[in-house]
Short mmCIF file of C-alpha atoms (C1' of nucleotides) in Angstrom, two decimals:
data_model
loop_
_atom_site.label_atom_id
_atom_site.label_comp_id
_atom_site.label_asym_id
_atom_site.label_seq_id
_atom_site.Cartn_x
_atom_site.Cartn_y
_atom_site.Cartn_z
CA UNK A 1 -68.01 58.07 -15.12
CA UNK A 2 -71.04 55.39 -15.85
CA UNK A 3 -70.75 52.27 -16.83
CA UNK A 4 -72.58 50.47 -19.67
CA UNK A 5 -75.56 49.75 -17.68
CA UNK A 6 -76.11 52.82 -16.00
CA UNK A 7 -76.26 54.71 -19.51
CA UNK A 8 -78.76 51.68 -20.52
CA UNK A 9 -80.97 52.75 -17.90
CA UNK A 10 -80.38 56.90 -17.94
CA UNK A 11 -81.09 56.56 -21.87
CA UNK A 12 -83.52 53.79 -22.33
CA UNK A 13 -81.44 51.84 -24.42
CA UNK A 14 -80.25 47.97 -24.53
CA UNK A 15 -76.31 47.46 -23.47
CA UNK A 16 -76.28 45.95 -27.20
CA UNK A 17 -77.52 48.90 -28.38
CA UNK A 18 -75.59 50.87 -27.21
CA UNK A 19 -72.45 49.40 -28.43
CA UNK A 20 -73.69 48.94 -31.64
CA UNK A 21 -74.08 52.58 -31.74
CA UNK A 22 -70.84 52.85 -30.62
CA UNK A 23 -69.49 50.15 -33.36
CA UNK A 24 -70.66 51.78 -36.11
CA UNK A 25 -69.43 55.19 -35.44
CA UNK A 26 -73.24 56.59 -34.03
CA UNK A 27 -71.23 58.22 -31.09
CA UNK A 28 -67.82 58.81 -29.54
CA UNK A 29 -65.70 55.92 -28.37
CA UNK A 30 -65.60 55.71 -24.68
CA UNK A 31 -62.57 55.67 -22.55
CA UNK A 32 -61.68 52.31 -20.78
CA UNK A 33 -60.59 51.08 -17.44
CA UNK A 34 -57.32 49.33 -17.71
CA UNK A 35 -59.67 46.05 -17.67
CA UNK A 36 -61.37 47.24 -21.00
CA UNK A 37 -64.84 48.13 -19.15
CA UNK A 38 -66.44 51.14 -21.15
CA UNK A 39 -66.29 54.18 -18.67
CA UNK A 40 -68.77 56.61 -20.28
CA UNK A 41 -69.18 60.50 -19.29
CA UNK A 42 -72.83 62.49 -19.01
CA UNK A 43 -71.35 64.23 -22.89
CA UNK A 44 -72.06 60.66 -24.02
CA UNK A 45 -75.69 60.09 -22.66
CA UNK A 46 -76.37 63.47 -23.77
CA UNK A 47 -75.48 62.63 -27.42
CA UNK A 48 -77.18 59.12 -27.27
CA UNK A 49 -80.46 60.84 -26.07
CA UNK A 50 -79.93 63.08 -29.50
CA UNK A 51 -79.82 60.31 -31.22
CA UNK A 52 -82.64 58.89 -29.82
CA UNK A 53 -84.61 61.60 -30.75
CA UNK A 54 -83.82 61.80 -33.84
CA UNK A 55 -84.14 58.27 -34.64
CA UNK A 56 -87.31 57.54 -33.02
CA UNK A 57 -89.32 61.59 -33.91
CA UNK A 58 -87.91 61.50 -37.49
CA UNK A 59 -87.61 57.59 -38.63
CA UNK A 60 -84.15 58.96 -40.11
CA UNK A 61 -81.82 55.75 -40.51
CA UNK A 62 -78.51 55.50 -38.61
CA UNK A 63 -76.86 56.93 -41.49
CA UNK A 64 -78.78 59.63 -41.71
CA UNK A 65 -78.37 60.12 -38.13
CA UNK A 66 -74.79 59.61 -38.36
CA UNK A 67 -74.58 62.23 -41.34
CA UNK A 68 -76.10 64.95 -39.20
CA UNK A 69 -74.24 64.08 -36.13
CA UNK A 70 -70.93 64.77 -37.89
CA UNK A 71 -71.60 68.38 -38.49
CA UNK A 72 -73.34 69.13 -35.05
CA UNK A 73 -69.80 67.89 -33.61
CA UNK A 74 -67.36 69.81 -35.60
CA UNK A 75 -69.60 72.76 -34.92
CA UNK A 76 -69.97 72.58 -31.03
CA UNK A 77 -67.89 69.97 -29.35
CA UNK A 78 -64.99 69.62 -30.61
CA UNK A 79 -64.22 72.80 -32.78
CA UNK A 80 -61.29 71.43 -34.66
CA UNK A 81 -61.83 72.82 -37.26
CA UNK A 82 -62.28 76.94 -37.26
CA UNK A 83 -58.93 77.69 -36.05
CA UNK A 84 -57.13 76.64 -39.43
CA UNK A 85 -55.67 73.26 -39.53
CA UNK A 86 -55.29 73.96 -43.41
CA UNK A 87 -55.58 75.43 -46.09
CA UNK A 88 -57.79 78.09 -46.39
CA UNK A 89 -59.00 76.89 -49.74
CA UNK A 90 -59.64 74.06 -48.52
CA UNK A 91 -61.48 75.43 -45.09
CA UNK A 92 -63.76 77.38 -47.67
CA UNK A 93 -64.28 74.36 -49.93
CA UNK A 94 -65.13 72.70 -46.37
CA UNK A 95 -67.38 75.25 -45.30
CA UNK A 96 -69.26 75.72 -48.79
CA UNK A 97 -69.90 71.63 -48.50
CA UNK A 98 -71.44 71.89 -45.32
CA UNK A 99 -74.06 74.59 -46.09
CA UNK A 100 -75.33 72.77 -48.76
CA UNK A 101 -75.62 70.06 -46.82
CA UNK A 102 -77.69 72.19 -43.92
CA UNK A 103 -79.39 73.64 -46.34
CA UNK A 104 -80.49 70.34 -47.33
CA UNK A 105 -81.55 68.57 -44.02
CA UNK A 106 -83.23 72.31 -43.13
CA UNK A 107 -85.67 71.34 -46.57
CA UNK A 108 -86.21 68.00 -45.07
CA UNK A 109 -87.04 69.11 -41.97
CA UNK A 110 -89.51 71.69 -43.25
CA UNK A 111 -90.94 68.89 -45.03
CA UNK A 112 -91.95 66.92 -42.32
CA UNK A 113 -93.13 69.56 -40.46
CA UNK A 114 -95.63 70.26 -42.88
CA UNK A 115 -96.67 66.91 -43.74
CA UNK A 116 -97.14 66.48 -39.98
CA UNK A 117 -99.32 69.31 -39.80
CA UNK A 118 -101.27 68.20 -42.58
CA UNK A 119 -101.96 64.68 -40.75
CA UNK A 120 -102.64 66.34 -37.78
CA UNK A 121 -105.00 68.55 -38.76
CA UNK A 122 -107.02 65.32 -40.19
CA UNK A 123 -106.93 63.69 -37.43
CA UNK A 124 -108.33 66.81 -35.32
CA UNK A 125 -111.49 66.46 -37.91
CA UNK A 126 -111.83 62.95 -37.23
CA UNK A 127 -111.97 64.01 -33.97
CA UNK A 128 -114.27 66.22 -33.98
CA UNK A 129 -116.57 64.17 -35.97
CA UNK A 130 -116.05 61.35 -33.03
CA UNK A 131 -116.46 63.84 -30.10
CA UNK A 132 -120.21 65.23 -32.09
CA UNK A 133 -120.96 61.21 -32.43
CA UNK A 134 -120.42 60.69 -28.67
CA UNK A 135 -122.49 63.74 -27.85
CA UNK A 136 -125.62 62.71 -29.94
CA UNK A 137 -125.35 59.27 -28.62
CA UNK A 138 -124.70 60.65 -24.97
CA UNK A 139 -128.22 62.54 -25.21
CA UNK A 140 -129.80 60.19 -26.97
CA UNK A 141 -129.63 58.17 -24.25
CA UNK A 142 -130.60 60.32 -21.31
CA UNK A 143 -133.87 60.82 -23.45
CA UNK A 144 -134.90 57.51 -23.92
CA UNK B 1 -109.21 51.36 -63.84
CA UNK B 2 -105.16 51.38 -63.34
CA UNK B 3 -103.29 47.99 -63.53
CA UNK B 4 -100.22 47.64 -61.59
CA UNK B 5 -97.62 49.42 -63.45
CA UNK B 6 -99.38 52.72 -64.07
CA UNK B 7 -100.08 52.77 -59.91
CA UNK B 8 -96.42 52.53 -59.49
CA UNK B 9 -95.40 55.17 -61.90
CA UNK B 10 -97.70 57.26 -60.23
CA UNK B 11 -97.12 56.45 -56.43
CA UNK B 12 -93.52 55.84 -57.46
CA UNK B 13 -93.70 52.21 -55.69
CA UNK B 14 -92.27 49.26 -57.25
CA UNK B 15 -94.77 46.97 -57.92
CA UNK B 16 -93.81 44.73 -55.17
CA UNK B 17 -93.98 47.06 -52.63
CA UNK B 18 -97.60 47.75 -53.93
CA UNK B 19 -98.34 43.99 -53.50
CA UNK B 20 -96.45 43.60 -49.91
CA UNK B 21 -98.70 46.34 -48.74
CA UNK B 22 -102.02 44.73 -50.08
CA UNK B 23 -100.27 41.48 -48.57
CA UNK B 24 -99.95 43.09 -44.74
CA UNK B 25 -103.41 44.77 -45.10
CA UNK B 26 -102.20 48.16 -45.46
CA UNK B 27 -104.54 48.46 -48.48
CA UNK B 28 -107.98 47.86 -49.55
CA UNK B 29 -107.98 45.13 -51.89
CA UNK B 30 -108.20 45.89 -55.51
CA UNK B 31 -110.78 44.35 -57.35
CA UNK B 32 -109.58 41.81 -60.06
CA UNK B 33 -109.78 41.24 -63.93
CA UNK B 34 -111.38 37.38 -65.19
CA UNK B 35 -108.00 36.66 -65.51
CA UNK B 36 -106.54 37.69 -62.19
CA UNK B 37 -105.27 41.04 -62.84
CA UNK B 38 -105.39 43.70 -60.09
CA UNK B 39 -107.69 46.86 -60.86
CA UNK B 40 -106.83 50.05 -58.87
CA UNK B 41 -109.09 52.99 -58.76
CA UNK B 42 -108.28 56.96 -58.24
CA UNK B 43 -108.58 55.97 -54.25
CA UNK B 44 -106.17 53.37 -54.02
CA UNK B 45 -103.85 55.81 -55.22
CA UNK B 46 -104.53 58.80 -53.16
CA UNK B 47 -104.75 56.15 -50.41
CA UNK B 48 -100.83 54.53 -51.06
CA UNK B 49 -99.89 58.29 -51.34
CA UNK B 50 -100.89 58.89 -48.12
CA UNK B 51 -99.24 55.59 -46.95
CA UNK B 52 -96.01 56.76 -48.19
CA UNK B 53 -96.35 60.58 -46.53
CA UNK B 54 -96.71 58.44 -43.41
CA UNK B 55 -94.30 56.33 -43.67
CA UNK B 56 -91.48 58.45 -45.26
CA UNK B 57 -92.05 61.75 -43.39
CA UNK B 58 -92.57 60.20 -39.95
CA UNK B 59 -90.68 57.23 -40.01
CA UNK B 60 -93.63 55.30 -38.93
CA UNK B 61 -93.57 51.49 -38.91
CA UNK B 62 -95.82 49.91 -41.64
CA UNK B 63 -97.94 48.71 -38.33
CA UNK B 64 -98.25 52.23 -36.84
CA UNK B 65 -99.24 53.28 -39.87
CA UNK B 66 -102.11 50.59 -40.59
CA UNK B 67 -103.23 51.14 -37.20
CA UNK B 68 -103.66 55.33 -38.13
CA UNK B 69 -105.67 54.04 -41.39
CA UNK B 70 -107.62 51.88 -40.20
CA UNK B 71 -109.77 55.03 -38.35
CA UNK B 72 -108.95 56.69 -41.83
CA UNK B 73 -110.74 54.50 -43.69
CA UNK B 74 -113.66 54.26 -40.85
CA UNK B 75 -114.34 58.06 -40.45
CA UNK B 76 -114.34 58.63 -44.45
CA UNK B 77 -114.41 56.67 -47.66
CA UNK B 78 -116.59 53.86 -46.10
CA UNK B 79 -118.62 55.36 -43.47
CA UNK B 80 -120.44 52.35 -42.30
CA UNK B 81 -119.96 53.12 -39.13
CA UNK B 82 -122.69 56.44 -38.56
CA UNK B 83 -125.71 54.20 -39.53
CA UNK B 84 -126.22 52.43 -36.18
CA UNK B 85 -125.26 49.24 -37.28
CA UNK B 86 -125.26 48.11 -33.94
CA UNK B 87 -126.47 48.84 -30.64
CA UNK B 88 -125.79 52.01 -29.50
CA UNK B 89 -123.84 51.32 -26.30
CA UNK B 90 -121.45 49.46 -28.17
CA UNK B 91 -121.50 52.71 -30.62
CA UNK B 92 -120.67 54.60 -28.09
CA UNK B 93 -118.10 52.27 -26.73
CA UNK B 94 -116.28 52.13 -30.18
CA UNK B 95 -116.50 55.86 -30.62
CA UNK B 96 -114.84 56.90 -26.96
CA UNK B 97 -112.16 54.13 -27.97
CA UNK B 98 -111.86 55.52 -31.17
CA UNK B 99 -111.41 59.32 -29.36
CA UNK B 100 -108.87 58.20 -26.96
CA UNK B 101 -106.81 56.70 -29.58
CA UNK B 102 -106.92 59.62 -31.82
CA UNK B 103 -105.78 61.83 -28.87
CA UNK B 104 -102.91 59.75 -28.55
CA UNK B 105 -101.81 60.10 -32.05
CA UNK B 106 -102.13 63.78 -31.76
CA UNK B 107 -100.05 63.35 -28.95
CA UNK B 108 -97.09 61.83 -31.12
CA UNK B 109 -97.55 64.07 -33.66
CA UNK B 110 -97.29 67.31 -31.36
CA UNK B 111 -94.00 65.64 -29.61
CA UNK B 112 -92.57 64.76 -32.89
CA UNK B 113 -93.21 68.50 -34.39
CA UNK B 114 -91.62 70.21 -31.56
CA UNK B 115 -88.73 67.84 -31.58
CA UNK B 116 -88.62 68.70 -35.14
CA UNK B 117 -88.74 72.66 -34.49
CA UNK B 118 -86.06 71.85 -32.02
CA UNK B 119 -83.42 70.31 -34.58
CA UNK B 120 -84.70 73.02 -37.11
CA UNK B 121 -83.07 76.08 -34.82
CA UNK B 122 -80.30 73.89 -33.72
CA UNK B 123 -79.70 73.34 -37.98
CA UNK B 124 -79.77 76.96 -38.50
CA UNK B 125 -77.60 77.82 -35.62
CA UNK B 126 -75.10 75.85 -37.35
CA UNK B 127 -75.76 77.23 -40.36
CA UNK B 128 -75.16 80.46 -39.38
CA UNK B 129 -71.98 79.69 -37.92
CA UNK B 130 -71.18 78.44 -41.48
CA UNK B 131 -72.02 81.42 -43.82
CA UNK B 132 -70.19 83.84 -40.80
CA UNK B 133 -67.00 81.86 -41.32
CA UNK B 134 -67.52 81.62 -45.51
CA UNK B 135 -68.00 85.44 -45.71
CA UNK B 136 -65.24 86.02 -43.81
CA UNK B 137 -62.71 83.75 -45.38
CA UNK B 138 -64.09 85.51 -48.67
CA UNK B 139 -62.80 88.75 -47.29
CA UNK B 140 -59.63 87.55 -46.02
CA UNK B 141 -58.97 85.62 -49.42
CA UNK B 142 -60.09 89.14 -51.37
CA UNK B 143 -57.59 91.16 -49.23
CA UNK B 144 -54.49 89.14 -49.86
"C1'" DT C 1 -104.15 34.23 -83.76
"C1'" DC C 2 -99.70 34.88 -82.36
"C1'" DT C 3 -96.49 37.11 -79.80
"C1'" DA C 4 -94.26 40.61 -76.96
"C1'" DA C 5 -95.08 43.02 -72.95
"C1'" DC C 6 -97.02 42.87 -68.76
"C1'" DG C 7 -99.24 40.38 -64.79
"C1'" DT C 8 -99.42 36.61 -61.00
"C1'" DT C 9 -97.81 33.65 -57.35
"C1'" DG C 10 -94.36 31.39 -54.70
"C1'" DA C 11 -89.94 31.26 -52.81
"C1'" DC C 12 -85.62 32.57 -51.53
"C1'" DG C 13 -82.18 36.63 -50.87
"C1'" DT C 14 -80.81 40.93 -48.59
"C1'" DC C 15 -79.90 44.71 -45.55
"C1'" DA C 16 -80.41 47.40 -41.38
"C1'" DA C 17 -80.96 47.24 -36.65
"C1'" DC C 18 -80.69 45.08 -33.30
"C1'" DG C 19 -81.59 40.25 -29.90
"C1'" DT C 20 -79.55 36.24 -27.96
"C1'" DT C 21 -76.30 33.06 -26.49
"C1'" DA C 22 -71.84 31.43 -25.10
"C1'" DA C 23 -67.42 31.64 -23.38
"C1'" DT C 24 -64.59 34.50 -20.75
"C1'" DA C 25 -62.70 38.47 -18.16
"C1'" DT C 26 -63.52 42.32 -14.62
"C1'" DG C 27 -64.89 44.69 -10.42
"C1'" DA C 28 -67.15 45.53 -6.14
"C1'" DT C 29 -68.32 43.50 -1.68
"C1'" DG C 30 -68.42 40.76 2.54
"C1'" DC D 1 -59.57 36.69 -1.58
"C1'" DA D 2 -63.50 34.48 -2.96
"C1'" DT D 3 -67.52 35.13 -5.32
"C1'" DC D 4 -71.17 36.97 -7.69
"C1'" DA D 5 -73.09 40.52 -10.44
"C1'" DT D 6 -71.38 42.93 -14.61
"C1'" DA D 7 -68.43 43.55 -18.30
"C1'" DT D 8 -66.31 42.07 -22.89
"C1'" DT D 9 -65.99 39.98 -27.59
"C1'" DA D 10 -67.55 36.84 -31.13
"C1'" DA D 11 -70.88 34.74 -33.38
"C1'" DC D 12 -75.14 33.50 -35.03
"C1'" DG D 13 -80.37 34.47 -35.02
"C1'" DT D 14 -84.43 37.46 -35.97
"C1'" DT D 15 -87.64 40.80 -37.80
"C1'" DG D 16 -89.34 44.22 -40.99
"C1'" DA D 17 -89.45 45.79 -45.48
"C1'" DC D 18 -88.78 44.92 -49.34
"C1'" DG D 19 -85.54 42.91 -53.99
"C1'" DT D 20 -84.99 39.25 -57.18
"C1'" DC D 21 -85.74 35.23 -59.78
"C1'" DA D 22 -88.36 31.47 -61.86
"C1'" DA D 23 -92.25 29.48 -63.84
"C1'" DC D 24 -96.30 30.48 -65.64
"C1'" DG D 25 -100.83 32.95 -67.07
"C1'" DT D 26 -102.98 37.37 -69.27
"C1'" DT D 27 -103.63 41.25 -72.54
"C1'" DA D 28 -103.23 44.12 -76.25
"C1'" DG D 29 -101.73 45.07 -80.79
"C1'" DA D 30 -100.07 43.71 -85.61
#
DNA sequence: TCTAACGTTGACGTCAACGTTAATATGATG
DNA sequence: CATCATATTAACGTTGACGTCAACGTTAGA
């Protein structure tokens, strides 16, 4: 069990950041010591390092983040939701909802990846044209 | 010669967003009518597009991404920078400062693609789970 | 040339994502 | 058990990235 500012430093975060996450439903509400002190467990740092990444990789907003989040829990965590709680109308309705929304983010995703290969594979000509520059000006010099 | 509103139809900007980036410096100034009116060219528009690639793909702050441009716009529209404008230790200077940095955002762009491959499998591990548990609810639902 | 549609510059408003401060309670340690 | 570092909530402040509105000048077409 960590407290607040151990979790700060395993995760890089601020101690307000953190419970903002926590206040706007980014992550799991802790337990509490019977003072109210936030007792966290490693699940937690684990999800706030997912978060993390992608917040800062992907420049998704919170609610994006929050969006995705949702299904990656009801899918490994806590698995609520295969054995049926329902009906199975509904589970299918359910299930139907949340492939198009994969389906979606997987688009998205491919998206970026290709726009970041794109910018990367400017840059490495940039670079290249640099790295010749430095060469001619490198010999250049030893000649004169 | 585009005036505002036809950039912004094409870019898909407002036309205040178009502004607030020529405000921060993220673009090259348009030239101007007698009476004040902003005059794009073909480049300002390829040049926003590739603002808002950056900025919407990679979630890149509007700083980041004027930092990228700025060795854009020195390694290819305005290449005042080959003729040795200056002495050439100060060339070279420049040009190993200008390497280092472009390493560095090769860097972020490798991290940020294999963070992105990771949440791609993780997506379509879920997804998987998804369309195994529709098929066989449609089986179930097909035998009652 | 007149006018409607579009452009320009302030200036203030807004929203997300936190930072900061204050006032107060909690928890570990000698 | 005293105390000192941490914790909590509540509230307001800040910054980036624009939206919106007002007051006014410009342009293009009938």
């Amino acid at each position: 069990m960590f407290k607040i500012d151990e979790v700060a430093k395993e995760t890089g975060l601020t101690k307000r950041t953190i419970r903002y996450y926590e206040e706007i439903g980014l992550m799991p509400t802790p337990e509490r010591s019977d003072g109210g002190t936030r007792l966290y467990t490693q699940e937690h740092i684990h999800h706030l390092q997912r978060v993390i990444s992608a917040r800062d990789v992907l420049g998704f907003s919170l609610q994006e983040i929050q969006d995705y989040m949702l299904y990656a829990q009801e899918l490994t965590g806590h698995r609520e939701l295969y054995p049926q709680l329902r009906d199975p109308k509904q589970q299918l309705t359910k299930l139907r909802e949340m492939d198009q929304a994969l389906e979606a983010q997987l688009r998205t995703l491919d998206e970026k990846a290709s726009k970041i290969l794109a910018m990367k594979q400017e840059l490495e000509q940039f670079r290249e044209r640099v790295t010749t520059g430095i060469t001619r000006l490198e010999t250049e010099e030893k000649e004169s």
